[in-house]
PDB file of C-alpha atoms in Angstrom:
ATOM      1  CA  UNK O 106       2.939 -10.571 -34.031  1.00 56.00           C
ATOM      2  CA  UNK O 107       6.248  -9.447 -32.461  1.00 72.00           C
ATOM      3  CA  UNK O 108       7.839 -11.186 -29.269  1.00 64.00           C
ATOM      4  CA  UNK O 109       7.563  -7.894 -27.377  1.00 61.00           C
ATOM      5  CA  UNK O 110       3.351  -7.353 -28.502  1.00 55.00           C
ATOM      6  CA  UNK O 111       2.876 -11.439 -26.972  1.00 60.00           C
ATOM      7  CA  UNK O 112       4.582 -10.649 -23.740  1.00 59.00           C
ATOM      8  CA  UNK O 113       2.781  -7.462 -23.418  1.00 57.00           C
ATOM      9  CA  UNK O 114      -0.715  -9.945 -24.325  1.00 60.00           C
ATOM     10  CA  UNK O 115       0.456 -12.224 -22.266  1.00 60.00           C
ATOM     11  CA  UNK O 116       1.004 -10.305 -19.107  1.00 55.00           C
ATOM     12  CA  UNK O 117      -2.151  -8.425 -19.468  1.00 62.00           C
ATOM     13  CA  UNK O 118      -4.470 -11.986 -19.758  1.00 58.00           C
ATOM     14  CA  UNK O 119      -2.070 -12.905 -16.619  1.00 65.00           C
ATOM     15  CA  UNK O 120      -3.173  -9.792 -14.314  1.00 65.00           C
ATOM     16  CA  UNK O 121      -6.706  -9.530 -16.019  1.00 72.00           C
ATOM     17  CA  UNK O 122      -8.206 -10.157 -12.283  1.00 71.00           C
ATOM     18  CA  UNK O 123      -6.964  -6.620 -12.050  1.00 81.00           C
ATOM     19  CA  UNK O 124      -9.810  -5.105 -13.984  1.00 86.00           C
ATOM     20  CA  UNK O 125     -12.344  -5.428 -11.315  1.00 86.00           C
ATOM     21  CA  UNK O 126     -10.235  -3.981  -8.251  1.00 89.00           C
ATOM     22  CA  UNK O 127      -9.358  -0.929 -11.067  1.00 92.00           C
ATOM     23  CA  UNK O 128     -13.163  -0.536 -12.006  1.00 94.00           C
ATOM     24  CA  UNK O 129     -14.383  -0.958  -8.543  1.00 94.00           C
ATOM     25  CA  UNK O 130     -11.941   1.471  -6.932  1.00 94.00           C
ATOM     26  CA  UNK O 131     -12.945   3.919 -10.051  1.00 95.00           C
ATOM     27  CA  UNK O 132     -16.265   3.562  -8.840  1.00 95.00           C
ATOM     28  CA  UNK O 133     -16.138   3.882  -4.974  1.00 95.00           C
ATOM     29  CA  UNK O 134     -14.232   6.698  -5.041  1.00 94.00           C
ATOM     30  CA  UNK O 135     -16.641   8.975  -7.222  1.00 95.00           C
ATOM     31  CA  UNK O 136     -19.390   7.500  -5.088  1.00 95.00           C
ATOM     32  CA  UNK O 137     -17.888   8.526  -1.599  1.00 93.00           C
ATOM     33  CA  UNK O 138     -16.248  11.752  -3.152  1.00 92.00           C
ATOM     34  CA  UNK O 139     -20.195  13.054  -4.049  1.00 91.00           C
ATOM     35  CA  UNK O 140     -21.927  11.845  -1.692  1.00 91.00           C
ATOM     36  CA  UNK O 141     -18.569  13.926   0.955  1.00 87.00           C
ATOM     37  CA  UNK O 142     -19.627  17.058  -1.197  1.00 86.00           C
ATOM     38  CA  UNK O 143     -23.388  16.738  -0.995  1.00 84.00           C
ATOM     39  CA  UNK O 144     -24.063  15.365   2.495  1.00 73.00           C
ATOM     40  CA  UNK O 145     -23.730  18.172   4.629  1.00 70.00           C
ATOM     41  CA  UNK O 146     -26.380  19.249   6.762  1.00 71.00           C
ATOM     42  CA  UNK O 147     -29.757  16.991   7.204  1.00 80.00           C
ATOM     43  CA  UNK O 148     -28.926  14.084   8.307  1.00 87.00           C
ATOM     44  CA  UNK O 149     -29.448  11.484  10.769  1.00 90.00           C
ATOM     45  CA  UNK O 150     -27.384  11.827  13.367  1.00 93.00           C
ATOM     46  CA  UNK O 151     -25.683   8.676  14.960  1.00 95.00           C
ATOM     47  CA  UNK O 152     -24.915   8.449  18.859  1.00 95.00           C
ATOM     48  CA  UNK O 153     -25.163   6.142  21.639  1.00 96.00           C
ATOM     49  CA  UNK O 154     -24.853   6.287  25.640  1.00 96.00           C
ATOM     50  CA  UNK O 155     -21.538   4.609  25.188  1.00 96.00           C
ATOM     51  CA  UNK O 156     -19.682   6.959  22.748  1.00 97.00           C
ATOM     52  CA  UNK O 157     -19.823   9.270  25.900  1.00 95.00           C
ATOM     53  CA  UNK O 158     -17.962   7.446  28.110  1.00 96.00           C
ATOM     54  CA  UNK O 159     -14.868   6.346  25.469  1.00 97.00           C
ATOM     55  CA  UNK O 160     -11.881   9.481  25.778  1.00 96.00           C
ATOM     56  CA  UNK O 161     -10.661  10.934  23.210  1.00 97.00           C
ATOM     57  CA  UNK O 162      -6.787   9.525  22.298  1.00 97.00           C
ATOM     58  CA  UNK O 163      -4.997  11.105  19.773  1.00 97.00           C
ATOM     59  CA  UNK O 164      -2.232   8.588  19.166  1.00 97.00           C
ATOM     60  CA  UNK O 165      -4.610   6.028  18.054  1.00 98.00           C
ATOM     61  CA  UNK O 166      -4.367   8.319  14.943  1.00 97.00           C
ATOM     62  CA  UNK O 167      -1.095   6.100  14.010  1.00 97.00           C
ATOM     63  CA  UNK O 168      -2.969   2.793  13.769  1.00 97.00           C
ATOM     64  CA  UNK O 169      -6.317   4.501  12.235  1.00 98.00           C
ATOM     65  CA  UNK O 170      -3.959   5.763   9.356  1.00 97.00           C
ATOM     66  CA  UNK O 171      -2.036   2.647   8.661  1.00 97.00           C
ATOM     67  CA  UNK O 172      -5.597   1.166   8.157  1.00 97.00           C
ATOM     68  CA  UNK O 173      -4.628   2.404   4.527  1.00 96.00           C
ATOM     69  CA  UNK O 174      -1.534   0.329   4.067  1.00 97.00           C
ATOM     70  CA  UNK O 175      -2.834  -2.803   5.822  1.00 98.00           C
ATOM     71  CA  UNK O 176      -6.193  -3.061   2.905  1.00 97.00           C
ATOM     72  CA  UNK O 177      -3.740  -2.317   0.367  1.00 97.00           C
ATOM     73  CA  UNK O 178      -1.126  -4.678   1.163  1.00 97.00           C
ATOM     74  CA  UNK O 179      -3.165  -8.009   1.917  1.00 97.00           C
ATOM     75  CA  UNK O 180      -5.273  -7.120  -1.337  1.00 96.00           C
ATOM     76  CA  UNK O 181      -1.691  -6.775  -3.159  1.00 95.00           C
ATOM     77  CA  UNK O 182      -0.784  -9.929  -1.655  1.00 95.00           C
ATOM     78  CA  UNK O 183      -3.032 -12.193  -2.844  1.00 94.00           C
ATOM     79  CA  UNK O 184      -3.593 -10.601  -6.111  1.00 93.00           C
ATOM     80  CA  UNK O 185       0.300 -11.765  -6.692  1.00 91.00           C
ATOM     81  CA  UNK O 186       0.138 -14.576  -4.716  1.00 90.00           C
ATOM     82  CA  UNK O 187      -3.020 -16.615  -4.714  1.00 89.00           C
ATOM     83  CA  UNK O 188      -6.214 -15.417  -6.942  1.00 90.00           C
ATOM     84  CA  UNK O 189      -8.628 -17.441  -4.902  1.00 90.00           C
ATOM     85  CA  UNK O 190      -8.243 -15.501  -1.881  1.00 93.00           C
ATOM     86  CA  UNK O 191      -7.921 -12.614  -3.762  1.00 94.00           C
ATOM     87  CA  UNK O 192     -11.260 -13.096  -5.740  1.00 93.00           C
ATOM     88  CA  UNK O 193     -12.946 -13.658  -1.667  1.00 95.00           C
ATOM     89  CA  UNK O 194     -11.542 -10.874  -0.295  1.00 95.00           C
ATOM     90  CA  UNK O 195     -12.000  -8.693  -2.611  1.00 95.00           C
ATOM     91  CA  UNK O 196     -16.013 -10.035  -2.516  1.00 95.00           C
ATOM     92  CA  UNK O 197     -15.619  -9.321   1.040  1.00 96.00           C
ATOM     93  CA  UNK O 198     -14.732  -5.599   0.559  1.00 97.00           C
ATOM     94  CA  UNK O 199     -16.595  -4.454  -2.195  1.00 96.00           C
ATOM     95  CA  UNK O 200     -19.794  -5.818  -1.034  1.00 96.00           C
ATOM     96  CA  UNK O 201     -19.486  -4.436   2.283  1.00 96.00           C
ATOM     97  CA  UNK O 202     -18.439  -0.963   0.877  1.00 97.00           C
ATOM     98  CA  UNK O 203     -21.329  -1.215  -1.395  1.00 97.00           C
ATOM     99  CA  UNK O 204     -23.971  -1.603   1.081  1.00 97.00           C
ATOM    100  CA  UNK O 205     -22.020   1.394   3.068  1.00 96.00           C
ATOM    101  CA  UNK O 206     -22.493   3.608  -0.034  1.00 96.00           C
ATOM    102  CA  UNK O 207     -25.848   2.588  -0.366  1.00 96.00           C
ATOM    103  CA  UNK O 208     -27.016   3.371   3.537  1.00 95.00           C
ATOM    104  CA  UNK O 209     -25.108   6.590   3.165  1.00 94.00           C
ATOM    105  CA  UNK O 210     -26.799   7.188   0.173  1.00 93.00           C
ATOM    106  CA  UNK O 211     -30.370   6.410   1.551  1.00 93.00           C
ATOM    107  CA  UNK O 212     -29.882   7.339   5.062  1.00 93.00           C
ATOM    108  CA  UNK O 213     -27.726  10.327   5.399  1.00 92.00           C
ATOM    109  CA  UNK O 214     -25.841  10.305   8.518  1.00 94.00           C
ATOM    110  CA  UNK O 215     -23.415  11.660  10.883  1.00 92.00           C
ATOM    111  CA  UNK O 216     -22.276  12.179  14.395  1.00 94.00           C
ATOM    112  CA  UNK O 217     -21.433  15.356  16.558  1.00 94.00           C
ATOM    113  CA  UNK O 218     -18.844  13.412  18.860  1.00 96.00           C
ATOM    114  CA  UNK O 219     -15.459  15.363  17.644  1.00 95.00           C
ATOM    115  CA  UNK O 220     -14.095  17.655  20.491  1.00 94.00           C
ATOM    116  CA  UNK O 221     -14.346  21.302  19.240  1.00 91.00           C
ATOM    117  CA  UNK O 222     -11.181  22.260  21.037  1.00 92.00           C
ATOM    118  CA  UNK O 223      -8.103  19.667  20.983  1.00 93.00           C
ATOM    119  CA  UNK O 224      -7.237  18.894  24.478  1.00 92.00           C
ATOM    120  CA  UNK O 225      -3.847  19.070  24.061  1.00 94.00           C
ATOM    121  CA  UNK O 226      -1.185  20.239  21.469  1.00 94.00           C
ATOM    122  CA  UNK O 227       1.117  17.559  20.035  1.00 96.00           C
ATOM    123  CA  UNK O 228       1.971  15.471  16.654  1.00 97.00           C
ATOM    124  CA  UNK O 229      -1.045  13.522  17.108  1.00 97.00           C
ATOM    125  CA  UNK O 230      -3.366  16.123  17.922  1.00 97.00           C
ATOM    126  CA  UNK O 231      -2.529  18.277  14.611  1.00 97.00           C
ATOM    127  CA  UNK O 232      -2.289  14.786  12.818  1.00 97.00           C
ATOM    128  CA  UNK O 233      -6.076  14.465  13.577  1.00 97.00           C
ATOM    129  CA  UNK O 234      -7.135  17.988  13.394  1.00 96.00           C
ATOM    130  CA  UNK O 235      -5.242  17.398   9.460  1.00 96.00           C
ATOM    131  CA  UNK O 236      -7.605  14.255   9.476  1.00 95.00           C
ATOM    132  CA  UNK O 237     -10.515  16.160  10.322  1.00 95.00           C
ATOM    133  CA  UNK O 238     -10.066  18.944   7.583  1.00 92.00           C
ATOM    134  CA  UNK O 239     -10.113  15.992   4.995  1.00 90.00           C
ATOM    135  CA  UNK O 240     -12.688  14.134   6.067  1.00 89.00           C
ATOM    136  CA  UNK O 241     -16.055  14.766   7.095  1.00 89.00           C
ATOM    137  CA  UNK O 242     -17.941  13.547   9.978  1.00 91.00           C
ATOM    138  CA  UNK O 243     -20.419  12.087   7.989  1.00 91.00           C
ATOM    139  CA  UNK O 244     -20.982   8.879   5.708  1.00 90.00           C
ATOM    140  CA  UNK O 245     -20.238   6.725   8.716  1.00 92.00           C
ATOM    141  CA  UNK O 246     -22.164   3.813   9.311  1.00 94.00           C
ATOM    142  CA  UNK O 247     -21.352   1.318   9.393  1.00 95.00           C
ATOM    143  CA  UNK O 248     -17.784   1.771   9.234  1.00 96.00           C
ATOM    144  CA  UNK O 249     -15.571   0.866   6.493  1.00 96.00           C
ATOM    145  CA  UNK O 250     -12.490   1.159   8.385  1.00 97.00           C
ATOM    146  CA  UNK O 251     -13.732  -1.594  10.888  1.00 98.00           C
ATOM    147  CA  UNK O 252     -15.274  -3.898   8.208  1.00 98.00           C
ATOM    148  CA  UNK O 253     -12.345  -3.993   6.093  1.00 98.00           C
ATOM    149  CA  UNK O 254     -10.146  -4.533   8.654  1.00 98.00           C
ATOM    150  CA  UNK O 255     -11.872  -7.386  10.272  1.00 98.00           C
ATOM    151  CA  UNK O 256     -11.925  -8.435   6.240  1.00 97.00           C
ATOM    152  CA  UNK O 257      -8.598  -8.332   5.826  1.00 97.00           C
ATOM    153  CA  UNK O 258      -7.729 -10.060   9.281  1.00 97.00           C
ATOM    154  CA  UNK O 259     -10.045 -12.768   8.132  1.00 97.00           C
ATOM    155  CA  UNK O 260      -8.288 -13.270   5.288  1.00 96.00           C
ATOM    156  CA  UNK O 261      -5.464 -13.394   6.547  1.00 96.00           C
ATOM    157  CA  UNK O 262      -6.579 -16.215   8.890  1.00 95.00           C
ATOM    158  CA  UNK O 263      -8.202 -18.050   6.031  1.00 94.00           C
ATOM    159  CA  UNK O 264      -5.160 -18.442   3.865  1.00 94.00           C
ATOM    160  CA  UNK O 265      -3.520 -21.599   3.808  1.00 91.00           C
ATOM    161  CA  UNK O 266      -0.360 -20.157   1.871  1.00 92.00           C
ATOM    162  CA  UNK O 267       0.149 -18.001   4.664  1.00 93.00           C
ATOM    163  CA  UNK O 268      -0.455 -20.853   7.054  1.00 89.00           C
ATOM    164  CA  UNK O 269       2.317 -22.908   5.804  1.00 89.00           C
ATOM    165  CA  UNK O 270       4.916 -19.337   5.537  1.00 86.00           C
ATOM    166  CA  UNK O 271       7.375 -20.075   7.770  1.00 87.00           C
ATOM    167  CA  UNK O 272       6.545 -16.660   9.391  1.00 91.00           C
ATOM    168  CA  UNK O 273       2.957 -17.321   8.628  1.00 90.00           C
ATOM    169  CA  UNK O 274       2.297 -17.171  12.728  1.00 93.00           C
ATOM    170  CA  UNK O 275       4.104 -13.921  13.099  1.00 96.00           C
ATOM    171  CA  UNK O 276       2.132 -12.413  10.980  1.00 95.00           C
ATOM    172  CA  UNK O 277      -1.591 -13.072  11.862  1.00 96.00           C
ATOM    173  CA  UNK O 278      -0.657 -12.231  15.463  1.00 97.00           C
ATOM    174  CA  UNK O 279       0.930  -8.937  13.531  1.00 97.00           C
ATOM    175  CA  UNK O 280      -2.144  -8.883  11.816  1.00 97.00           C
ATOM    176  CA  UNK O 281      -4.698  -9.124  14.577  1.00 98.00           C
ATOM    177  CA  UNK O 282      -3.011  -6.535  16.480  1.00 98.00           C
ATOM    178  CA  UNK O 283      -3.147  -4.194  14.147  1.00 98.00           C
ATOM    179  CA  UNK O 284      -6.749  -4.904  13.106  1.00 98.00           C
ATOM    180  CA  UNK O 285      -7.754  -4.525  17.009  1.00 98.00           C
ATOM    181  CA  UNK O 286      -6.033  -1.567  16.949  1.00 98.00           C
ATOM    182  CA  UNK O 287      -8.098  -0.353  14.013  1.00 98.00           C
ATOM    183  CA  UNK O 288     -11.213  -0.719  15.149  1.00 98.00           C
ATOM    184  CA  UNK O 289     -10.543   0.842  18.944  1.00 98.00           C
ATOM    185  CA  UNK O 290      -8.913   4.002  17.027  1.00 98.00           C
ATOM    186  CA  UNK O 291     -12.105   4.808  15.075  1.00 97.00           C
ATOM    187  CA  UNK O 292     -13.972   5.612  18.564  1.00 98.00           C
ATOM    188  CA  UNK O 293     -10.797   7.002  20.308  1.00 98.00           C
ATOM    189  CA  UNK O 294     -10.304   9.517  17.702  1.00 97.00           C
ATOM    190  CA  UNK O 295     -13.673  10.110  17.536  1.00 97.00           C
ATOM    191  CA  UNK O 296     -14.151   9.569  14.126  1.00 96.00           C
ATOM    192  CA  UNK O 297     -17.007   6.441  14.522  1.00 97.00           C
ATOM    193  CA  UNK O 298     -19.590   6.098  17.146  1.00 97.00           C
ATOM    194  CA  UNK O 299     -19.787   2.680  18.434  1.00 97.00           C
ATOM    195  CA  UNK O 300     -23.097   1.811  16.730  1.00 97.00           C
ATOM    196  CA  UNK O 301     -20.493   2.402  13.637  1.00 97.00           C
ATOM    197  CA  UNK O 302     -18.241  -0.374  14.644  1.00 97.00           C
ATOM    198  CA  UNK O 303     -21.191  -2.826  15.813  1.00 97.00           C
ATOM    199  CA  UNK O 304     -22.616  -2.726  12.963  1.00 97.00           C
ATOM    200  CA  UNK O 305     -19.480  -3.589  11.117  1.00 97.00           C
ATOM    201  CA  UNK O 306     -18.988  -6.378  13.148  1.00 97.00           C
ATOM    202  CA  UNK O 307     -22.424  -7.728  12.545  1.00 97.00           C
ATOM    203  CA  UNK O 308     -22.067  -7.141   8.254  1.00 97.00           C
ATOM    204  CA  UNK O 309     -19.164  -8.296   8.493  1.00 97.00           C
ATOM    205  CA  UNK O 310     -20.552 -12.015  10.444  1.00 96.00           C
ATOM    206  CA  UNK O 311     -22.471 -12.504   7.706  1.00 96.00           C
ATOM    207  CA  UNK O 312     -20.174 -11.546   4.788  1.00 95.00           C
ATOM    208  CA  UNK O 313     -18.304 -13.966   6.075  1.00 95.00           C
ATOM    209  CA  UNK O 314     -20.752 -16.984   6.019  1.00 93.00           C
ATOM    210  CA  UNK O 315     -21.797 -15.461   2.483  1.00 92.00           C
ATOM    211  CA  UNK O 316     -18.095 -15.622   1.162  1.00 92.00           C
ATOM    212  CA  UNK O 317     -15.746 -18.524   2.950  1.00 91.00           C
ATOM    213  CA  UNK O 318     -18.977 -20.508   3.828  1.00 83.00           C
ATOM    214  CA  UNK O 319     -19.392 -21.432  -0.012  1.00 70.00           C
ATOM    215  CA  UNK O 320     -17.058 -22.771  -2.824  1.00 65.00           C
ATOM    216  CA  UNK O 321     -20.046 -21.129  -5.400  1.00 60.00           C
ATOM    217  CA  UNK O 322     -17.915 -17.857  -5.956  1.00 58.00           C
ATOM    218  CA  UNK O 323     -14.671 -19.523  -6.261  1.00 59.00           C
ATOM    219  CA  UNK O 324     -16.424 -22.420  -8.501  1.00 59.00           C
ATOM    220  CA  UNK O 325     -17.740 -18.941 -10.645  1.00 57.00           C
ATOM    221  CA  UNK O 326     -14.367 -17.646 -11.141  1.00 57.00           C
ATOM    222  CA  UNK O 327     -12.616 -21.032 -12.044  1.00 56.00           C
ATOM    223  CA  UNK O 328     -15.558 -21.235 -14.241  1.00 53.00           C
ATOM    224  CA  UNK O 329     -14.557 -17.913 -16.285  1.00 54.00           C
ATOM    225  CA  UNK O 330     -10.848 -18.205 -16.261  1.00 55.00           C
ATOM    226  CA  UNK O 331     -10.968 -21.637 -17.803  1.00 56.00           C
ATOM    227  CA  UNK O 332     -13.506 -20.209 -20.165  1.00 53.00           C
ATOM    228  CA  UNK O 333     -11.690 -17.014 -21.209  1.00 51.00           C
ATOM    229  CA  UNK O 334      -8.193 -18.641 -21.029  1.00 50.00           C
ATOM    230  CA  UNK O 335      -5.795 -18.746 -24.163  1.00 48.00           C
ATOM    231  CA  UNK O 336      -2.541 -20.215 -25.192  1.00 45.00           C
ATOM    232  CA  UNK O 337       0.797 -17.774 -25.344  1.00 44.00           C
ATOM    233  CA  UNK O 338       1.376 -17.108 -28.758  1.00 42.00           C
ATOM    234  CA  UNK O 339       4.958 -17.198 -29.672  1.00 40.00           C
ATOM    235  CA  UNK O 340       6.200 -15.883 -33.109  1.00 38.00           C
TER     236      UNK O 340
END
């Protein structure tokens, strides 16, 4: 075996915790994409007193899109930087998104709480009229961008690497900020009713007893890694 083939081995039994993120993401994506084709008409729809009094604010748009670069950039973190808070949070997600695709799956549902006409005419009005075209306002509860966010905050606060960064403070006040931000955009845009984000809150309580109040998953994965682990072979 050449030099070149054992680094190539090597490096792929190094990032092998990628497989699962990879599958899942192959997964959840054919899952939401179906059930955004099929789920169009007949279903329950979602609403409560409250949803009427929040206004719709375009410029939350900003922090409801950046929603995808925060999930992707703590998950990228600790998959390079420390695999036992990447094997929790990425528990944390997938199990939450799981049970989303499964209630959506079950229980239909959807809201009527977009405006039909945008108040006004700006960047962030087209920006969420461009939001609206690609996504449909259904498959809502509870709501992923809420869950995951309040994941990825959590993680964020769990970490002791990021704890001892020097800018480690910085950045969970960065971080909760931006989370907050996250979950008040999903009603201001009208995009989640407020029984939406409850109910992410509350899945997301006990995810998180489930996954940081227990060393069984980590013990699981330390487990398999010391089981599946092999020498670099140098020629």
């Amino acid at each position: 075996m050449t030099k070149r083939v054992c680094e190539i081995k090597n490096l792929i039994l190094k990032y092998r915790h990628a497989v699962p993120l990879i599958l899942y993401g192959i997964i959840y994506l054919a899952w939401f994409g179906h059930l955004e084709r099929t789920v169009t008409s007949h279903y329950r729809v979602i609403h409560v007193p409250l949803d009427d009094y929040i206004p719709f604010c375009e410029i939350f748009v900003i922090p409801y899109m950046m929603w995808f670069a925060y999930v992707a950039v703590v998950v990228m973190y600790f998959f390079f930087r420390d695999k036992d808070d990447y094997f929790r949070t990425c528990t944390f997600l997938f199990t939450g998104m799981t049970i989303f695709l499964l209630v959506s799956t079950l229980w239909p549902n959807g809201h009527y709480l977009r405006p039909y006409i945008m108040p006004r005419d700006n960047v962030f009005t087209r920006l969420v009229a461009a939001l609206y075209k690609a996504d449909t306002p259904t498959n809502l509860w509870p709501s992923i961008h809420v869950y995951n966010s309040l994941g990825c905050h959590i993680a964020i606060m769990r970490s002791r690497r990021i704890e001892k960064f020097r800018w480690g403070r910085a950045v969970r006040i960065g971080s909760f900020i931006l989370c907050v931000s996250i979950v008040m955009s999903t009603m201001f845009i009208k995009q989640h009713s407020f029984f939406d984000v409850a109910t992410a809150f509350i899945l997301a309580a006990v995810m998180y007893g489930i996954v940081y109040g227990t060393d069984t998953l980590i013990n699981f994965y330390h487990h398999v890694s010391r089981h599946h682990k092999r020498k670099p072979e140098i020629s």
